[in-house]
mmCIF file of C-alpha atoms and ligand atoms in Angstrom:
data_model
loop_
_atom_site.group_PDB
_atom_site.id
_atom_site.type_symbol
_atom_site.label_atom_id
_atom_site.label_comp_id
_atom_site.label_asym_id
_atom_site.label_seq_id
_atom_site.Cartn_x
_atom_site.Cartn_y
_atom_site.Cartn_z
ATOM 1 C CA UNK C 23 -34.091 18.817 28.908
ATOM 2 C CA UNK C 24 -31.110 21.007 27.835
ATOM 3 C CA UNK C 25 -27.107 20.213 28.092
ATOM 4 C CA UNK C 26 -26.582 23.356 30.304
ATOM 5 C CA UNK C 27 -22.784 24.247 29.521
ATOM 6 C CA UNK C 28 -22.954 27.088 32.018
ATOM 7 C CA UNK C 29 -22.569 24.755 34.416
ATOM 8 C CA UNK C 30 -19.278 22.793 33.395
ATOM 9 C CA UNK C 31 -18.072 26.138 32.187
ATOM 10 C CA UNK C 32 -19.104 29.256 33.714
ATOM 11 C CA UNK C 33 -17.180 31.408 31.089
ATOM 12 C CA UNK C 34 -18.566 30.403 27.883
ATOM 13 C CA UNK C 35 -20.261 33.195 25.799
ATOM 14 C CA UNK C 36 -22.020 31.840 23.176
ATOM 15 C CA UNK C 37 -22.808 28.113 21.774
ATOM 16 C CA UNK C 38 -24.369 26.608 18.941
ATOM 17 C CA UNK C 39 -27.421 24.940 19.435
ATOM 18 C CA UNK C 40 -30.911 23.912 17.663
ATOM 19 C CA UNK C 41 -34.481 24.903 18.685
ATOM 20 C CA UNK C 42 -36.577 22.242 20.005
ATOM 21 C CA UNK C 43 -39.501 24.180 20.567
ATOM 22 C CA UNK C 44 -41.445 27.525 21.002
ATOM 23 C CA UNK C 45 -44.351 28.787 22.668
ATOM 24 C CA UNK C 46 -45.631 31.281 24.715
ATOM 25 C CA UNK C 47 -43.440 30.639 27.702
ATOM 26 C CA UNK C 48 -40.236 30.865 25.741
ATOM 27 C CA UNK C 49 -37.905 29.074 23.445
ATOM 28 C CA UNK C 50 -36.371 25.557 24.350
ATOM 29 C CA UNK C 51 -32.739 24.797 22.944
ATOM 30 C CA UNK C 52 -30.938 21.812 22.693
ATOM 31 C CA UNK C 53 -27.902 23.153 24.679
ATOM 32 C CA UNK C 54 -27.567 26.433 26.427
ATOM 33 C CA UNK C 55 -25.124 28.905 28.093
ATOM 34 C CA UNK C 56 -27.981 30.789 29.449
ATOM 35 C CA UNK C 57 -28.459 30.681 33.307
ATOM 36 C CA UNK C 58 -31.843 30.288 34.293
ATOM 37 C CA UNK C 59 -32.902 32.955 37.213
ATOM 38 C CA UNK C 60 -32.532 30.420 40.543
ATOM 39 C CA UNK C 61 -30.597 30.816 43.818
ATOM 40 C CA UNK C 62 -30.670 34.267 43.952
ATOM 41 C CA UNK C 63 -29.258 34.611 40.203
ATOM 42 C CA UNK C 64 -31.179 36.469 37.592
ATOM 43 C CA UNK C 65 -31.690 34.677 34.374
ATOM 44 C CA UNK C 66 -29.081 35.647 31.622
ATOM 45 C CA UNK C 67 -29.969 38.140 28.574
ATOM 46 C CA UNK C 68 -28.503 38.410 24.987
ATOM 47 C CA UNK C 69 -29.611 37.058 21.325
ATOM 48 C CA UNK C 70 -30.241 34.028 19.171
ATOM 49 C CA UNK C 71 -28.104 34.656 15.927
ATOM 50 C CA UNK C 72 -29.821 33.085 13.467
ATOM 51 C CA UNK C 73 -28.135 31.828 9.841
ATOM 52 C CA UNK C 74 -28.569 35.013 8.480
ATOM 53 C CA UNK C 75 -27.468 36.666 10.629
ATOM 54 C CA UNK C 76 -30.394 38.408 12.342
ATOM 55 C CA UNK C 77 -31.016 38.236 16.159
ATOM 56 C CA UNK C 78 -33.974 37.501 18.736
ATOM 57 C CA UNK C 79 -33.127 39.628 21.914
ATOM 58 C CA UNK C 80 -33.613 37.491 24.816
ATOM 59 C CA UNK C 81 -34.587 39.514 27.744
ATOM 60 C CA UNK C 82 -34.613 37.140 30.786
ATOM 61 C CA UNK C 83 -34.085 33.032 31.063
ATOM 62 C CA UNK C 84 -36.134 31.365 33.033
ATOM 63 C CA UNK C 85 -36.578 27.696 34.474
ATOM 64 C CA UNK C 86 -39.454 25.629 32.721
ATOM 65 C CA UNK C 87 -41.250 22.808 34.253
ATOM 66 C CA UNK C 88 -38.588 19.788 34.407
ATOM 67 C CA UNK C 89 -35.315 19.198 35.212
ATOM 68 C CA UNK C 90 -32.645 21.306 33.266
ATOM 69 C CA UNK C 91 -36.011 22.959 31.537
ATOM 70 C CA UNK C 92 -34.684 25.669 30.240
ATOM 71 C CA UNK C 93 -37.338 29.095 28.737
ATOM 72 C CA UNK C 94 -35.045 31.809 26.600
ATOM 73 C CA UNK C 95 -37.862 34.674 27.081
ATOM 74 C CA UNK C 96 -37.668 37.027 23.617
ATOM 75 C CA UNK C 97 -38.542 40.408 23.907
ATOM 76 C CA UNK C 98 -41.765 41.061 22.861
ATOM 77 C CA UNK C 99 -42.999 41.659 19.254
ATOM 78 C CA UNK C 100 -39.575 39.648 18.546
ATOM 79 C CA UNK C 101 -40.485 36.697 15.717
ATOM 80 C CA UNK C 102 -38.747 33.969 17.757
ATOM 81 C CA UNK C 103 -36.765 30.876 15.727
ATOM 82 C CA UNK C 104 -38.563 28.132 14.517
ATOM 83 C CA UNK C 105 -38.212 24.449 15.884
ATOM 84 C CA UNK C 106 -35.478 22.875 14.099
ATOM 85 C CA UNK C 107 -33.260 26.066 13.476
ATOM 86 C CA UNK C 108 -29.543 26.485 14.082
ATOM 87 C CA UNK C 109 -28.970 29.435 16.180
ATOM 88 C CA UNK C 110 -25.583 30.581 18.069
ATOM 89 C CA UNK C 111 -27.183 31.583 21.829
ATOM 90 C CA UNK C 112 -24.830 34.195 22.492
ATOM 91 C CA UNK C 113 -25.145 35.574 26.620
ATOM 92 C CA UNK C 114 -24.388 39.503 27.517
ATOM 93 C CA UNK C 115 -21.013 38.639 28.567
ATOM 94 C CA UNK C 116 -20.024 42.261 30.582
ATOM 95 C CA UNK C 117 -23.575 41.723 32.626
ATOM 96 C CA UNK C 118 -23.364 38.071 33.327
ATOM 97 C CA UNK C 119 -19.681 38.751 34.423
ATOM 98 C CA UNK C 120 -20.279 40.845 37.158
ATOM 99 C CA UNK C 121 -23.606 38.392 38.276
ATOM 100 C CA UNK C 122 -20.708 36.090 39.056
ATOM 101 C CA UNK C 123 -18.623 38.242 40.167
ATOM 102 C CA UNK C 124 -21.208 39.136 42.979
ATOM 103 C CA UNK C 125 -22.459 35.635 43.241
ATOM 104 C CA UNK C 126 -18.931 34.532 44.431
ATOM 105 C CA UNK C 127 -18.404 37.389 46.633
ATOM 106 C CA UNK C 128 -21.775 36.279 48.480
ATOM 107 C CA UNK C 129 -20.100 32.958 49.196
ATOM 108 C CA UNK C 130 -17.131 34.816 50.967
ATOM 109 C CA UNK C 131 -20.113 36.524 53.190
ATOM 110 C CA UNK C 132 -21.229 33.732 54.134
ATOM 111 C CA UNK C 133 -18.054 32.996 55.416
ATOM 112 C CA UNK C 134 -17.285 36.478 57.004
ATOM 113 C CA UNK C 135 -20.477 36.458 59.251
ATOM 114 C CA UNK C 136 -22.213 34.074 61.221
ATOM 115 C CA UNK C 137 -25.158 32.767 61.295
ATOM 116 C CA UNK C 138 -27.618 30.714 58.814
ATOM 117 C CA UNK C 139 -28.233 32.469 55.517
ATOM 118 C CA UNK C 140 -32.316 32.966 55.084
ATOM 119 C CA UNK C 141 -32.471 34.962 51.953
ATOM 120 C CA UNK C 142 -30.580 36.570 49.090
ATOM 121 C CA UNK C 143 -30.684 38.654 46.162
ATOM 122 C CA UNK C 144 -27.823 39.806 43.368
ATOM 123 C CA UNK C 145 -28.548 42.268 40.718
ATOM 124 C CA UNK C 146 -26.471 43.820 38.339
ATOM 125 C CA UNK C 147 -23.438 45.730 40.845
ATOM 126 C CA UNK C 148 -25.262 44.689 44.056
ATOM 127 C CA UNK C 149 -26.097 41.557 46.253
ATOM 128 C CA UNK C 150 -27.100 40.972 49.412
ATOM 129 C CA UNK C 151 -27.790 38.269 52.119
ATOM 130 C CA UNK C 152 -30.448 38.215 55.233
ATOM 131 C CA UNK C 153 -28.834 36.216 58.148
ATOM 132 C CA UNK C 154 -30.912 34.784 61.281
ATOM 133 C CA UNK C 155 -28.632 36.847 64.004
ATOM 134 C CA UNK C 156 -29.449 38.723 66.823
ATOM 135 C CA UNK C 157 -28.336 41.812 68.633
ATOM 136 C CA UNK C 158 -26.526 44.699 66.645
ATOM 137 C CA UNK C 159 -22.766 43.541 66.780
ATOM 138 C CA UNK C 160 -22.622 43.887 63.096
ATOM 139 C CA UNK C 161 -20.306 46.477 61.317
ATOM 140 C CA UNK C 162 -20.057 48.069 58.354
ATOM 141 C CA UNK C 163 -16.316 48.409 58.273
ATOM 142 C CA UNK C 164 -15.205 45.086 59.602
ATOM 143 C CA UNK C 165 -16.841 42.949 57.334
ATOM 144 C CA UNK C 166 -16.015 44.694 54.780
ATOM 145 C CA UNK C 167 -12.407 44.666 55.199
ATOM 146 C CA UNK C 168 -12.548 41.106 56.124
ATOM 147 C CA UNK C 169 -14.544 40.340 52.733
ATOM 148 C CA UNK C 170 -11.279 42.318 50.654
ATOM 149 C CA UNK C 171 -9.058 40.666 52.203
ATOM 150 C CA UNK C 172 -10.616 37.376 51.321
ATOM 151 C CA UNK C 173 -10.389 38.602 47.766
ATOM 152 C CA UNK C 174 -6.857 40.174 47.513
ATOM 153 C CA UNK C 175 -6.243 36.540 48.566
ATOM 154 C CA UNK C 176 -7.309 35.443 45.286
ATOM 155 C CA UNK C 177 -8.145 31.927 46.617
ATOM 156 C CA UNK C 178 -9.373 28.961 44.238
ATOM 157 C CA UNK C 179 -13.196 28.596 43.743
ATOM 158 C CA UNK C 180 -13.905 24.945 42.571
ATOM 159 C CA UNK C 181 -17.423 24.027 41.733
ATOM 160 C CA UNK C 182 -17.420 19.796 41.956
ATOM 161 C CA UNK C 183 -19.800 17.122 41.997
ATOM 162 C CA UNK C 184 -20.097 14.946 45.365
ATOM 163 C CA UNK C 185 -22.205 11.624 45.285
ATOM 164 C CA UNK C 186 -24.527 11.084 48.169
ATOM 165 C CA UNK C 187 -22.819 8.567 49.386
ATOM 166 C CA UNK C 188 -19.625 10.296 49.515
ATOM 167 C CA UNK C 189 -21.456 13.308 51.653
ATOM 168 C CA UNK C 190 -22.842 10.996 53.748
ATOM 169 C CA UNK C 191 -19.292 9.238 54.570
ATOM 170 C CA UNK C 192 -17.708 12.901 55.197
ATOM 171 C CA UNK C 193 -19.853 14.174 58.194
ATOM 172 C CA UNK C 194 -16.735 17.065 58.458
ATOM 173 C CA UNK C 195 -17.851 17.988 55.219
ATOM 174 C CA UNK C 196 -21.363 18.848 56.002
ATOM 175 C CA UNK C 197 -20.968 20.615 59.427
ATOM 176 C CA UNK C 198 -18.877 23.157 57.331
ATOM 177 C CA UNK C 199 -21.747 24.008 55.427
ATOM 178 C CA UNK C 200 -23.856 26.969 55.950
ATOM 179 C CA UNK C 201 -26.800 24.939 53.740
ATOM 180 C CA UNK C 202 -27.629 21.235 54.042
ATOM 181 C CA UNK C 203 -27.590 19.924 50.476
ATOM 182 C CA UNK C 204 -30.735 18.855 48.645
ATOM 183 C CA UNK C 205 -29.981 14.633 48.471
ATOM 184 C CA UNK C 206 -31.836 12.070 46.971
ATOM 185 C CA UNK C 207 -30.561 12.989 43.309
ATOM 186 C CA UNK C 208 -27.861 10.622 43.455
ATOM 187 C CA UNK C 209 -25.287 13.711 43.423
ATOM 188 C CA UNK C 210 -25.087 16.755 44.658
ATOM 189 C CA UNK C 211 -22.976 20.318 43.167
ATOM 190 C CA UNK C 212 -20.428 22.101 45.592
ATOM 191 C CA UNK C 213 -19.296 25.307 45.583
ATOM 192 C CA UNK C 214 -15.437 25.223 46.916
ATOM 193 C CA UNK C 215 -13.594 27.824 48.137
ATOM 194 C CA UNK C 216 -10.551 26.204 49.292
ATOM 195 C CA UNK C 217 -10.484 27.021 53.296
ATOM 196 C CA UNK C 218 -12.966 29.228 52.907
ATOM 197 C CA UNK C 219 -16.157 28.360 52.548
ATOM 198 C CA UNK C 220 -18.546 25.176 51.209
ATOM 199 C CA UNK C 221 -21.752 24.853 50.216
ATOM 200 C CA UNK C 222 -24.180 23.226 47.413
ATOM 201 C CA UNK C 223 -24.260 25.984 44.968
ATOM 202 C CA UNK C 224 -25.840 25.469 41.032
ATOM 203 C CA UNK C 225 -24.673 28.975 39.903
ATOM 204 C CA UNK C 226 -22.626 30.234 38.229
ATOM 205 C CA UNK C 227 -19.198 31.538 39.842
ATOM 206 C CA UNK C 228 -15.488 33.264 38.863
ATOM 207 C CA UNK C 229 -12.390 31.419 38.769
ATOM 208 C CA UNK C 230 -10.524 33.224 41.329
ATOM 209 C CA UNK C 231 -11.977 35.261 44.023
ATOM 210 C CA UNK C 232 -9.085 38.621 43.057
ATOM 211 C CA UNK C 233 -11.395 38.830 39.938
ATOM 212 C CA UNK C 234 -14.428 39.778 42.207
ATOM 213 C CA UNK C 235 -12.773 43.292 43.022
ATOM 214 C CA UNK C 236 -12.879 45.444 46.079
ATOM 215 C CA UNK C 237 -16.761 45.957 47.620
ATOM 216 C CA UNK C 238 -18.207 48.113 49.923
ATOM 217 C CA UNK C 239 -21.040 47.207 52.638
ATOM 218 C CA UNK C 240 -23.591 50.144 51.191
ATOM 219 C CA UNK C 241 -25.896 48.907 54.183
ATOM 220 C CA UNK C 242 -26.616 46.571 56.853
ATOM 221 C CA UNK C 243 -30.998 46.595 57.831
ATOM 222 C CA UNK C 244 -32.849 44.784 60.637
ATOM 223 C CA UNK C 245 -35.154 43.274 59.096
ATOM 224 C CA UNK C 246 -36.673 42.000 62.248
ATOM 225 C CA UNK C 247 -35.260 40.752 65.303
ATOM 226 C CA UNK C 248 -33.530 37.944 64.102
ATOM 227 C CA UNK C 249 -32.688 38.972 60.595
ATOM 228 C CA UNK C 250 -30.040 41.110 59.533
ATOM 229 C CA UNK C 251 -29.624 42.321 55.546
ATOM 230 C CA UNK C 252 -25.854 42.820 54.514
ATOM 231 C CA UNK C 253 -26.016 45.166 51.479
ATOM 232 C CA UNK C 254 -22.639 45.230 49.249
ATOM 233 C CA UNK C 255 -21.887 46.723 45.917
ATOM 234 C CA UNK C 256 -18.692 47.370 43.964
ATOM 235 C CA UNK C 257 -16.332 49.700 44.978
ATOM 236 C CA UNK C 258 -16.210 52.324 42.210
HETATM 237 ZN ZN1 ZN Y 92 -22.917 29.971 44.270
#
């Protein structure tokens, strides 16, 4: 089980931290900033420094079998760190950056269109959602502009923890979100943008919704009758 300092603080780059162990699966640390791929997310790349200086390229992070498990995948032929080492775990800052950039502005989509989220996917410049809607009233344009205005706003985005018993004694709070939280943990992690939108998010997210940029809907698909795929990339 890893401290994962990703999730207290979305913008650290790098961290010092000691192995714990290595195997075929990946390397275990004692604390991470690497996001593990979940929620839509892909898992974060970069490099172990290691004392001397010398690197292991890490070329995906992935969940392991436990609770805050944690697998930094090396590339292969890579000699990975051995168990006990110091290494700084340093994350590809400029890639992970706009992963929450486009993780965020998925949360303003949500809020944009109706309808209950049944899928999702962000890759490096692009995301997208799949809502259960029917009929074609969907457009390009609208949502689009409604989405940058939401982000010229430059409204707060808050990730807090809630206890279960505090959801459960806030019934307002749940009916204005798109996904029921998982419960039964004790606590659950929300994802607040003030007015805008609520839900239980674990990602990672931007400070302000302005940093997120103007988008464009590239494409909206039917996926079948009741699903509709909202495509969006950067603006370039
Ligand atoms: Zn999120």
């Amino acid at each position: 089980m890893a401290e994962l300092l990703f999730r207290d603080d979305a913008y650290l780059r790098s961290c010092e931290a000691t192995v714990v162990a290595v195997d075929e699966r990946g390397i275990r640390l004692d604390r991470t900033v690497f996001y593990p791929t979940g929620g839509g997310q892909p898992g974060d790349t970069g490099v172990l420094r290691r004392a001397d200086g010398s690197t292991v390229p890490i070329v995906d992070t992935r969940k392991g079998d436990g609770l805050d498990d944690v697998l930094h995948v090396p590339a292969a032929g890579a000699t990975p760190p051995t168990v006990g080492e110091k290494v700084t775990a340093e994350i590809e800052w400029d890639r992970r950056y706009r992963l929450m950039r486009m993780h965020t502005c998925l949360h303003l989509l949500c809020a944009v269109v109706p309808g209950a989220v049944t899928g999702g996917q962000i890759s490096d410049g692009k995301g997208r959602l799949d809502f259960d809607l029917p009929g074609e009233g969907l457009d390009k344009a609208a949502i689009a502009e409604k989405l940058n205005a939401l982000i010229s706003a430059d409204h707060a985005v808050l990730p807090r923890w809630i206890t279960d018993e505090e959801l459960a004694a806030q019934p307002d709070l749940v009916r204005t979100m798109s996904v029921k939280p998982p419960t039964g943990y004790g606590k659950v992690r929300l994802l607040d943008i003030a007015g805008v939108d609520l839900q239980p998010c674990g990602g990672t997210h931007i400070r302000r919704t302005g940093e997120i940029g103007r988008v464009e809907v590239t494409k909206i698909e039917n996926k079948g009758r009741q699903n509709r795929r909202i495509n969006l990339a950067f603006a370039s």
